XYZ file of C-alpha atoms in Angstrom:
171
model
C 3.979 -4.989 -28.177
C 6.507 -3.457 -25.866
C 9.682 -5.350 -25.087
C 10.098 -6.892 -21.637
C 11.840 -4.452 -19.336
C 15.197 -5.036 -17.693
C 15.065 -6.549 -14.225
C 15.011 -4.260 -11.218
C 17.773 -5.480 -8.871
C 18.574 -4.084 -5.447
C 20.827 -5.558 -2.779
C 21.946 -5.287 0.817
C 25.585 -6.082 1.632
C 26.712 -7.490 4.979
C 30.237 -8.500 5.917
C 30.458 -11.811 7.761
C 31.998 -11.001 11.153
C 33.325 -14.580 11.629
C 35.718 -14.471 8.690
C 37.247 -11.298 7.265
C 37.594 -12.724 3.749
C 33.950 -13.826 3.448
C 31.185 -11.408 2.456
C 27.596 -11.841 1.373
C 24.929 -9.845 -0.375
C 21.200 -10.380 -0.602
C 19.635 -9.087 -3.803
C 16.051 -8.846 -4.971
C 15.372 -9.190 -8.694
C 12.149 -9.002 -10.644
C 10.738 -7.633 -13.851
C 7.595 -6.361 -15.445
C 6.197 -7.009 -18.889
C 3.021 -6.607 -20.894
C 0.223 -8.769 -19.544
C 0.153 -10.870 -22.704
C 3.917 -11.515 -22.416
C 3.451 -12.515 -18.774
C 0.962 -15.172 -19.877
C 3.789 -16.863 -21.824
C 5.831 -17.250 -18.608
C 5.187 -20.383 -16.484
C 2.384 -19.604 -14.038
C 4.528 -20.149 -10.920
C 6.971 -17.459 -12.132
C 4.426 -14.762 -13.051
C 4.357 -11.739 -10.774
C 7.291 -12.833 -8.624
C 10.594 -11.490 -7.376
C 13.605 -13.645 -6.598
C 15.537 -13.199 -3.366
C 19.135 -14.118 -4.201
C 22.032 -14.606 -1.786
C 25.559 -14.338 -3.150
C 28.636 -15.120 -1.049
C 32.211 -14.291 -1.930
C 35.242 -15.913 -0.360
C 38.687 -14.444 -0.892
C 41.448 -17.030 -0.658
C 44.721 -15.224 -1.274
C 44.518 -13.715 -4.758
C 41.467 -15.765 -5.784
C 37.876 -14.766 -5.193
C 35.153 -17.410 -5.363
C 31.505 -16.518 -5.613
C 28.477 -18.689 -4.961
C 24.936 -17.508 -5.577
C 21.582 -19.147 -5.079
C 17.948 -18.172 -5.204
C 16.775 -18.271 -1.584
C 13.137 -17.736 -2.441
C 10.815 -16.733 -5.216
C 7.952 -14.740 -3.731
C 4.742 -13.454 -5.243
C 4.028 -9.810 -5.859
C 1.155 -8.743 -8.084
C -0.865 -11.076 -10.292
C -2.804 -10.746 -13.515
C -6.296 -9.636 -12.574
C -9.206 -7.578 -13.858
C -7.761 -4.594 -11.960
C -4.565 -4.691 -14.026
C -6.271 -5.891 -17.170
C -4.800 -7.749 -20.097
C -3.394 -4.482 -21.469
C -1.557 -3.559 -18.249
C 2.017 -4.230 -17.173
C 1.993 -6.494 -14.127
C 5.228 -6.763 -12.186
C 7.461 -4.703 -9.968
C 8.757 -1.244 -10.662
C 10.934 -0.516 -7.623
C 12.538 -2.173 -4.599
C 14.238 -0.676 -1.546
C 15.881 -2.208 1.533
C 15.344 -0.561 4.924
C 18.643 1.014 6.108
C 19.284 -1.817 8.601
C 18.770 -4.406 5.835
C 16.249 -6.502 7.794
C 13.255 -5.853 5.533
C 12.674 -4.673 1.981
C 9.747 -3.123 0.165
C 8.650 -3.802 -3.421
C 6.516 -1.315 -5.346
C 4.114 -2.978 -7.728
C 2.473 -2.032 -10.949
C -0.745 -3.074 -9.198
C -0.542 0.182 -7.171
C 0.573 -1.579 -3.965
C 3.703 -1.856 -1.828
C 4.646 -5.191 -0.320
C 7.042 -5.476 2.618
C 9.135 -8.657 3.074
C 11.557 -10.039 5.646
C 15.088 -10.245 4.202
C 15.988 -13.442 6.079
C 12.811 -15.476 5.484
C 11.442 -13.733 2.356
C 8.051 -13.859 4.133
C 5.584 -11.157 3.099
C 4.923 -9.005 6.146
C 2.398 -6.552 4.746
C 0.607 -5.244 1.664
C 0.196 -1.457 1.715
C -2.196 0.495 -0.512
C -2.076 4.239 -0.895
C -4.329 6.698 -2.702
C -2.333 6.442 -5.938
C -4.148 5.748 -9.199
C -1.134 4.368 -11.098
C 1.911 2.147 -10.510
C 4.271 2.713 -7.595
C 7.476 4.095 -9.128
C 9.505 5.263 -6.107
C 10.194 3.946 -2.603
C 12.415 5.103 0.210
C 12.857 4.398 3.904
C 13.573 7.330 6.210
C 17.243 7.687 7.051
C 18.682 9.417 10.045
C 21.875 10.070 11.903
C 21.975 6.615 13.504
C 21.651 7.725 17.120
C 18.512 5.605 17.632
C 16.137 8.522 18.107
C 15.442 9.264 14.460
C 12.963 8.177 11.803
C 15.159 5.243 10.747
C 14.109 3.327 13.851
C 10.480 4.342 13.355
C 10.291 2.355 10.103
C 8.941 5.258 8.028
C 8.416 4.230 4.402
C 7.370 6.575 1.577
C 6.018 5.519 -1.808
C 5.467 7.702 -4.855
C 3.627 7.091 -8.094
C 3.446 8.613 -11.560
C 0.275 10.525 -10.687
C 2.287 12.649 -8.222
C 0.768 11.125 -5.089
C 2.943 10.135 -2.120
C 1.984 7.720 0.626
C 3.823 7.501 3.951
C 3.543 4.595 6.413
C 5.099 3.586 9.692
C 5.939 0.032 8.685
C 7.799 -2.367 10.970
C 9.752 -0.140 13.357
C 13.198 -1.368 14.390
């Protein structure tokens, strides 16, 4: 069969305002594989993404880094819809410009939206696409507060050429 694909990792960086030499990043990592390969993975790890927080502390010339998995959250699961010949998992992830939420595009044709701080799933969105979600993006604007960024506009595209647009969790 096909080899397991490389993980899809996306992060949001935020400087800690209390200490100039301390910075943190939250990253989301997940992967997709053939359904039969997924069955070899422990059940609690199938169809999940990990939310990872890494912190760096600069002390003079030395930089220390600590990282931990904050949460492992479910995305898509093996089901009759995906089939044993499908590729369950995630294909794309994108943080909203303010970094408070992120969206994960699944090979189960859905988009899931999560809180960055709690890793709680906020919504499952389904568009008219017939294949896996392969592209995600949040609307960006000029930052003056009157643009689409604050409206929470999220677009998802798939390999069949279809695009879905939602107003998901306005700022």
